[in-house]
GROMACS .gro file of N, CA and C in nm:
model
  363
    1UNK      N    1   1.353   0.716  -1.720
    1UNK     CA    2   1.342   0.768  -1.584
    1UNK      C    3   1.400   0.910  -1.581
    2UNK      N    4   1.271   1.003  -1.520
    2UNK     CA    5   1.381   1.156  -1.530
    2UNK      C    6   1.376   1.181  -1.351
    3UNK      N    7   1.475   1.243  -1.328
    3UNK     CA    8   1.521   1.269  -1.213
    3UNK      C    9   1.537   1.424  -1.175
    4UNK      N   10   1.402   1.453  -1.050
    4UNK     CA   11   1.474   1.584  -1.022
    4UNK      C   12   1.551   1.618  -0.878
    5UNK      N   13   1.595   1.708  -0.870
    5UNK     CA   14   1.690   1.717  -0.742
    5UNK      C   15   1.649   1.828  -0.689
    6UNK      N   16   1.615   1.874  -0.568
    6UNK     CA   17   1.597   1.988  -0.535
    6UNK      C   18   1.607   1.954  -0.319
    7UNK      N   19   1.601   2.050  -0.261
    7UNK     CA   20   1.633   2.128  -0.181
    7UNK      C   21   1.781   2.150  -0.081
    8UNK      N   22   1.846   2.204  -0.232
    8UNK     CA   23   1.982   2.250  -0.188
    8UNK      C   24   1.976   2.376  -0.157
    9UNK      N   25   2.054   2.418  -0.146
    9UNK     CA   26   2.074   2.583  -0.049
    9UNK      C   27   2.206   2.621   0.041
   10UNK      N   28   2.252   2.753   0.071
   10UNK     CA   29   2.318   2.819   0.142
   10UNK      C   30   2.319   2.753   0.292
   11UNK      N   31   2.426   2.736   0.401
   11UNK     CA   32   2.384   2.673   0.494
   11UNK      C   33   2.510   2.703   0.578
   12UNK      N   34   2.476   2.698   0.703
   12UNK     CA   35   2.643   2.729   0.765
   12UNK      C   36   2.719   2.663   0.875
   13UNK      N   37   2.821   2.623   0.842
   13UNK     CA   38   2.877   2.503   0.908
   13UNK      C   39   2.825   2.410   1.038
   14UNK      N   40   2.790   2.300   1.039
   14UNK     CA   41   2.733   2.212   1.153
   14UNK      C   42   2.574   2.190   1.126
   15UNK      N   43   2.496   2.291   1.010
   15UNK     CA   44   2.361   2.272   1.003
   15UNK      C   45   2.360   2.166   0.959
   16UNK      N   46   2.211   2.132   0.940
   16UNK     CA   47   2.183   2.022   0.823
   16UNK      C   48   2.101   2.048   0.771
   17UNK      N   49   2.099   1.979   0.611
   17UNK     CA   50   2.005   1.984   0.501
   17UNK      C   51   1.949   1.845   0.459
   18UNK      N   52   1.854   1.859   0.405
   18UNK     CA   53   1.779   1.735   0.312
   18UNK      C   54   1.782   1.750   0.136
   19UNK      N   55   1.798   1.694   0.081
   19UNK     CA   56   1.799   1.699  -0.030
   19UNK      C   57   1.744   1.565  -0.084
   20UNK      N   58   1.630   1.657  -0.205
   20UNK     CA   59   1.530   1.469  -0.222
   20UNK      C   60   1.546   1.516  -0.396
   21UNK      N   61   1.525   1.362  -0.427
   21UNK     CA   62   1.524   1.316  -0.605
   21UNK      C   63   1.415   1.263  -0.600
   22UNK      N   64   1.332   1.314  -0.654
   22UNK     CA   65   1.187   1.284  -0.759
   22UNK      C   66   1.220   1.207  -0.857
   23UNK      N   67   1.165   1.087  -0.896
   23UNK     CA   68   1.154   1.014  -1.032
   23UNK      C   69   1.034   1.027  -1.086
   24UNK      N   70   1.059   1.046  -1.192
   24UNK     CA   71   0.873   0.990  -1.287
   24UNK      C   72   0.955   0.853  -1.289
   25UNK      N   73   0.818   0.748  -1.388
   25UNK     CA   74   0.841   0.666  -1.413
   25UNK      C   75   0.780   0.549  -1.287
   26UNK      N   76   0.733   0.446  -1.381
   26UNK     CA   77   0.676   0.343  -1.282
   26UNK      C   78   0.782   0.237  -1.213
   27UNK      N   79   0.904   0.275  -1.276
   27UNK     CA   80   0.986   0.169  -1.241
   27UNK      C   81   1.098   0.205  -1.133
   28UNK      N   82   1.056   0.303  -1.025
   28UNK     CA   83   1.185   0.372  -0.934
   28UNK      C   84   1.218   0.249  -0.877
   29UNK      N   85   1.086   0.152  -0.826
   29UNK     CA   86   1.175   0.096  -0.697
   29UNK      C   87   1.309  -0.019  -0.804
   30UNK      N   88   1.263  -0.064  -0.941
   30UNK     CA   89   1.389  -0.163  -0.972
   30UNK      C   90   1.496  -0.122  -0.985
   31UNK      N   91   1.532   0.002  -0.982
   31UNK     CA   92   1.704   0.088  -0.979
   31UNK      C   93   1.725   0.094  -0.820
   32UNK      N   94   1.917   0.076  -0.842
   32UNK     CA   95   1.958   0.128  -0.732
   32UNK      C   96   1.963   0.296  -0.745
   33UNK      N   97   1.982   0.326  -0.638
   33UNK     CA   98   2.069   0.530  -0.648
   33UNK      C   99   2.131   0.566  -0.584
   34UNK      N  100   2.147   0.677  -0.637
   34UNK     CA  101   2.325   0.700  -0.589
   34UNK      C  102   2.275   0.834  -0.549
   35UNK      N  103   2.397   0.939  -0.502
   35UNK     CA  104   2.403   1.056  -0.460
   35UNK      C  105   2.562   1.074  -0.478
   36UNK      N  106   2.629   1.111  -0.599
   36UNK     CA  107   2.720   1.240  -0.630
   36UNK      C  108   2.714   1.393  -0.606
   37UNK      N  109   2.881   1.428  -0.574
   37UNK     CA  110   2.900   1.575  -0.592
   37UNK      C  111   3.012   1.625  -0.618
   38UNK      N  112   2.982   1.735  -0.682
   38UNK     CA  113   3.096   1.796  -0.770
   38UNK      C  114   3.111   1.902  -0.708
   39UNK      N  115   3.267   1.921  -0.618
   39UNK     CA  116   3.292   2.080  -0.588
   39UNK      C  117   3.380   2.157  -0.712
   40UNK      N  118   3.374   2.257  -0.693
   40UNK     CA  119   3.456   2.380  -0.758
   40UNK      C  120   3.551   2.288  -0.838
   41UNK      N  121   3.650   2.289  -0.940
   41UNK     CA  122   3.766   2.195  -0.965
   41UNK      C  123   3.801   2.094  -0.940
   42UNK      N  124   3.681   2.036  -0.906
   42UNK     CA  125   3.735   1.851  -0.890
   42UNK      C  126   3.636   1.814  -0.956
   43UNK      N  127   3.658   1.670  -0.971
   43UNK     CA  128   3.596   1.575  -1.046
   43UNK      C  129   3.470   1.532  -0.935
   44UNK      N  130   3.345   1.489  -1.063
   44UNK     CA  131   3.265   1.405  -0.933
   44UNK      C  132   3.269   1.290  -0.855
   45UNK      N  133   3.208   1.298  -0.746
   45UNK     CA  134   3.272   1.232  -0.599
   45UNK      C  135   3.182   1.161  -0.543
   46UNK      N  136   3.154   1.054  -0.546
   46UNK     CA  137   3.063   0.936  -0.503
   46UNK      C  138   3.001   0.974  -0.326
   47UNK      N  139   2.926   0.968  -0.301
   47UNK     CA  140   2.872   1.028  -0.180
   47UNK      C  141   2.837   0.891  -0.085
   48UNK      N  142   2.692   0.858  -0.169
   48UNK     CA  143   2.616   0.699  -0.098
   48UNK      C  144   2.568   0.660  -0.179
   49UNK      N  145   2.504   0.561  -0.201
   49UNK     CA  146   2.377   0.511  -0.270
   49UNK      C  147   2.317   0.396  -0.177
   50UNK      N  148   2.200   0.343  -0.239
   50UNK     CA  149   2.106   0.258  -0.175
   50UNK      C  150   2.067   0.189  -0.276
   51UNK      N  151   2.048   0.050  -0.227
   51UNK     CA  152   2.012  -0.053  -0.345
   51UNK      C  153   1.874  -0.065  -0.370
   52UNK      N  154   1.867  -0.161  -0.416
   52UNK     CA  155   1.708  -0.138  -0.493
   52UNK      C  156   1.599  -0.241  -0.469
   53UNK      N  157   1.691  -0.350  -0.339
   53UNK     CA  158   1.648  -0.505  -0.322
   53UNK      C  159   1.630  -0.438  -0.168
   54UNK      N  160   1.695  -0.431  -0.072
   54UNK     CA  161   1.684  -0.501   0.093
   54UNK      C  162   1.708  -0.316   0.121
   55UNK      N  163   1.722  -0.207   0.008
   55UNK     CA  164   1.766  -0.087   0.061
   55UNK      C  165   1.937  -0.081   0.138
   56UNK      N  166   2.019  -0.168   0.150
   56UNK     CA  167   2.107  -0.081   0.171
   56UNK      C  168   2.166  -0.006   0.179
   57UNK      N  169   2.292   0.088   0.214
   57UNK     CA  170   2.324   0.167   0.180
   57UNK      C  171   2.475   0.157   0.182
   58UNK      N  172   2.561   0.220   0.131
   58UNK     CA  173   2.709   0.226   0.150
   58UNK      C  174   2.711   0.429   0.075
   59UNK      N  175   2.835   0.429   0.191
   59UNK     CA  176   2.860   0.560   0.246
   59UNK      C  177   2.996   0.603   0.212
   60UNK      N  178   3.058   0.711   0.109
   60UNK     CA  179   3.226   0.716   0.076
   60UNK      C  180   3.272   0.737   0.241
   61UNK      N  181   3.379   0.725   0.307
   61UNK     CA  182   3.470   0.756   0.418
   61UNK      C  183   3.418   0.957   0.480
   62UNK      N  184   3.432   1.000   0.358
   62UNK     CA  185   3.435   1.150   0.402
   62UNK      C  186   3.297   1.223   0.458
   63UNK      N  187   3.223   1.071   0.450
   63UNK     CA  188   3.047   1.164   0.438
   63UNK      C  189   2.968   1.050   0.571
   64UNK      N  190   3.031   0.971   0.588
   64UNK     CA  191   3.022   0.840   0.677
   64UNK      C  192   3.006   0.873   0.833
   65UNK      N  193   2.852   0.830   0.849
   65UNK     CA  194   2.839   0.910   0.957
   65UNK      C  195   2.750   1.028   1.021
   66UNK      N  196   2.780   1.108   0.891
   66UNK     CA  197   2.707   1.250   0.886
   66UNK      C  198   2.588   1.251   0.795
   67UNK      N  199   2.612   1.133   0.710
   67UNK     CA  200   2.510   1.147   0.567
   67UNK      C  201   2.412   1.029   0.568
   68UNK      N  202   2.276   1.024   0.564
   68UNK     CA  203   2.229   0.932   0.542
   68UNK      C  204   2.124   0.933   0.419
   69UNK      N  205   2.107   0.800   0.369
   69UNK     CA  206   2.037   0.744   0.262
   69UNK      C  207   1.958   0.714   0.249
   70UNK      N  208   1.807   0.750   0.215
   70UNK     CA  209   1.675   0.662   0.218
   70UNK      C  210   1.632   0.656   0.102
   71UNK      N  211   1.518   0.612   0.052
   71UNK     CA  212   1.422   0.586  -0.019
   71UNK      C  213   1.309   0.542   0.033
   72UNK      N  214   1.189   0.634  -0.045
   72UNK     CA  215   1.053   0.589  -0.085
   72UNK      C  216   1.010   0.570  -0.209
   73UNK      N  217   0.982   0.400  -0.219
   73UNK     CA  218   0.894   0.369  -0.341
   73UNK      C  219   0.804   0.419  -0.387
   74UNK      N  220   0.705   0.414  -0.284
   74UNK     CA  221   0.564   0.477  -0.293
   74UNK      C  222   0.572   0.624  -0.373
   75UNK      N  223   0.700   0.723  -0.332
   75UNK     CA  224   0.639   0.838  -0.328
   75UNK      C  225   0.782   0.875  -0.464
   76UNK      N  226   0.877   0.722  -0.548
   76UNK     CA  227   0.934   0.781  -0.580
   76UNK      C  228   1.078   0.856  -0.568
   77UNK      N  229   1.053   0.855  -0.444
   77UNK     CA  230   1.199   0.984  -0.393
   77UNK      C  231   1.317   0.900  -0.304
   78UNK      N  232   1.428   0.972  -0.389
   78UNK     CA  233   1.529   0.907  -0.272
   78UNK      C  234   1.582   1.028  -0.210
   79UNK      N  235   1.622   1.021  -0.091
   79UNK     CA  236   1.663   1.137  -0.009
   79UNK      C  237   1.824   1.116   0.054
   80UNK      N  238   1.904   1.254   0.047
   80UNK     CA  239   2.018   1.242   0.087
   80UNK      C  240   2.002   1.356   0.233
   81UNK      N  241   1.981   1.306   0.394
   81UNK     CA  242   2.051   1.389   0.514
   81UNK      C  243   2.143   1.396   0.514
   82UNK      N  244   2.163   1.497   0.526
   82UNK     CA  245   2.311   1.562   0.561
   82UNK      C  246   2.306   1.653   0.694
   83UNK      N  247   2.410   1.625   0.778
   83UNK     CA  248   2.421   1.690   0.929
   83UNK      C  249   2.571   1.735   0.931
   84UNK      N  250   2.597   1.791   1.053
   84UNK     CA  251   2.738   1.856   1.078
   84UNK      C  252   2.844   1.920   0.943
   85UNK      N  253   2.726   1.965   0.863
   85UNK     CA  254   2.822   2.029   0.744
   85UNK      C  255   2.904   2.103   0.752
   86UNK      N  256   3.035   2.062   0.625
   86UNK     CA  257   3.138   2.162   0.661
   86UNK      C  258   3.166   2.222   0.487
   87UNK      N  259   3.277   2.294   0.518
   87UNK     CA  260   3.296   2.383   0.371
   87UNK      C  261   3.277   2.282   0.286
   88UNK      N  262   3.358   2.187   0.300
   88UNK     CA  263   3.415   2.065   0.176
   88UNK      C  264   3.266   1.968   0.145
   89UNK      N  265   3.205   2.037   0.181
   89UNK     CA  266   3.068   1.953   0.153
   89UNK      C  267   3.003   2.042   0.077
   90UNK      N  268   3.006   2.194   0.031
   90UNK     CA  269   3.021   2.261  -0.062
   90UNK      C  270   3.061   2.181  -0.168
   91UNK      N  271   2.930   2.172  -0.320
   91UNK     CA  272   2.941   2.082  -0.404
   91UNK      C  273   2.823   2.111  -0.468
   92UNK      N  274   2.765   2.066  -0.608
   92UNK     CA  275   2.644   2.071  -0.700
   92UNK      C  276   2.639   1.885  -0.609
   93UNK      N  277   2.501   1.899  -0.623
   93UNK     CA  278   2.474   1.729  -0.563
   93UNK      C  279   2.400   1.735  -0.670
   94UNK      N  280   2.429   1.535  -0.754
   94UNK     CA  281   2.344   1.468  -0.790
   94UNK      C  282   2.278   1.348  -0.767
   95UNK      N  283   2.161   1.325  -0.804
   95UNK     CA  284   2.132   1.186  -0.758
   95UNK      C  285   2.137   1.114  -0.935
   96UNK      N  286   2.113   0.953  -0.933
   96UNK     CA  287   2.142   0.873  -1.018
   96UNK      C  288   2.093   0.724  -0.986
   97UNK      N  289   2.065   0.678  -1.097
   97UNK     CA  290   1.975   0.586  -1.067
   97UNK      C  291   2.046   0.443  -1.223
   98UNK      N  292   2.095   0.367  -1.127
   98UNK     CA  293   2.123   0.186  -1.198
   98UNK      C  294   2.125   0.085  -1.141
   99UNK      N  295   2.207   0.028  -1.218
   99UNK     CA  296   2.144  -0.139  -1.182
   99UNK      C  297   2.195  -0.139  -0.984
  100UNK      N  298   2.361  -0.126  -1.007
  100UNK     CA  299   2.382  -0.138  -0.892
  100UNK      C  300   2.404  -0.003  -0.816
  101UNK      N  301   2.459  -0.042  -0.646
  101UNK     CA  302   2.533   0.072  -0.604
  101UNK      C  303   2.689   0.100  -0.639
  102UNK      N  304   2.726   0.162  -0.689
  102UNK     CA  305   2.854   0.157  -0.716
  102UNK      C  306   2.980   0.326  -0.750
  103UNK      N  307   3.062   0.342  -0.727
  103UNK     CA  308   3.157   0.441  -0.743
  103UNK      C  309   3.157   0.480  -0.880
  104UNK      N  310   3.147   0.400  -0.965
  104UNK     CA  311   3.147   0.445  -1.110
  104UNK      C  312   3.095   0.525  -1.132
  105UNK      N  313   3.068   0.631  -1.248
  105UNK     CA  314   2.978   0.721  -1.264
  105UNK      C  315   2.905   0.620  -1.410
  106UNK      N  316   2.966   0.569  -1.459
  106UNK     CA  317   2.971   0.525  -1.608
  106UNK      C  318   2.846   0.421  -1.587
  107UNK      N  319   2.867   0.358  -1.500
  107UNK     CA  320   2.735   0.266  -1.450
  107UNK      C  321   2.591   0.265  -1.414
  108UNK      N  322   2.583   0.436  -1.427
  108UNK     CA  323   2.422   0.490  -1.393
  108UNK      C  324   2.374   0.510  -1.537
  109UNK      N  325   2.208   0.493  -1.504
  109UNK     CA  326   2.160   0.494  -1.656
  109UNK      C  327   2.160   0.665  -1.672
  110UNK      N  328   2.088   0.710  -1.527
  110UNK     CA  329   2.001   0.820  -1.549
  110UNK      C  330   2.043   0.948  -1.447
  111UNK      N  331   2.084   1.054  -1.479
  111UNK     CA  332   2.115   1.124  -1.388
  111UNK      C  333   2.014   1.261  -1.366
  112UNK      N  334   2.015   1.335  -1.260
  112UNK     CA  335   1.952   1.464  -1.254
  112UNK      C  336   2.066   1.584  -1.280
  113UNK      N  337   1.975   1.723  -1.271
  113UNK     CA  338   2.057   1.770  -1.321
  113UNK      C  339   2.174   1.871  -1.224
  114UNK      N  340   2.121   1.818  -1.089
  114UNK     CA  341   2.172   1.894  -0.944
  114UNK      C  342   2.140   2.005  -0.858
  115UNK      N  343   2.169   1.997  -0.803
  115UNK     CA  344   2.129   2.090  -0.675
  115UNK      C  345   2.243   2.158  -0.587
  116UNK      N  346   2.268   2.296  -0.603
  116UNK     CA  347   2.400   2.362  -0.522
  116UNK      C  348   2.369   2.364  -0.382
  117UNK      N  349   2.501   2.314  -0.317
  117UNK     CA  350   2.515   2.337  -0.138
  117UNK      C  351   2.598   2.367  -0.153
  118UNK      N  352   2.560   2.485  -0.054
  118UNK     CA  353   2.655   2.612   0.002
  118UNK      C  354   2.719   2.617   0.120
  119UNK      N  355   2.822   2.556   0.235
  119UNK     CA  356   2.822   2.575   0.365
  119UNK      C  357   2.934   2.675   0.334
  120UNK      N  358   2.903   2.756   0.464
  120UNK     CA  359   2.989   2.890   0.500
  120UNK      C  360   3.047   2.869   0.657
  121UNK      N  361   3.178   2.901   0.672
  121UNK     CA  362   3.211   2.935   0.783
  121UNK      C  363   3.161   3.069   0.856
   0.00000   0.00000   0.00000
């Protein structure tokens, strides 16, 4: 499964963005996915993911709210909304794709290779 990530961009505080992951591969809908991000000097940071059975979703505390999670089988893509952005949401975003939803990073088979968001005061 290859994964691409794209429509990140420059943006300024309170906008919102979309950001979608493309899969090849015939097998998107049996993975769960995730959505990581990595700011400046920190480690990467679990965002949401969505499962791969009923679609759920689970949301970290800091993004809860503002961020939502979808998927389309049909078309492949999982999508991360994002609304009321602030600096700290400044980060490379990735998406990722395994068995389950989960915080681990170690637990995804397949990752992309990211997408920079920019919010500015």
């Amino acid at each position: 499964l290859q994964l691409v990530e794209s429509g990140g961009g420059s943006v300024q505080v309170g906008d919102s963005l979309t950001l979608s992951c493309a899969a090849s591969g015939r097998l998107f809908s049996t993975y769960a996915m995730a959505w990581f991000r990595r700011a400046p000097g920190k480690e990467r940071e679990f965002v949401g993911g969505i499962s791969r059975g009923d679609g759920g979703t689970v949301y970290a505390d800091s993004v809860k709210g503002r961020f939502t999670i979808s998927r389309d089988n049909a078309k492949g893509t999982v999508y991360l909304q994002m609304s009321s952005l602030k600096p700290d949401d400044t980060a490379v975003y990735y998406c990722a794709a395994g068995g389950v939803v989960t915080a681990m990073t170690n637990r995804y088979n397949f990752w992309g290779q990211g997408t920079q968001v920019t919010v500015s005061s």
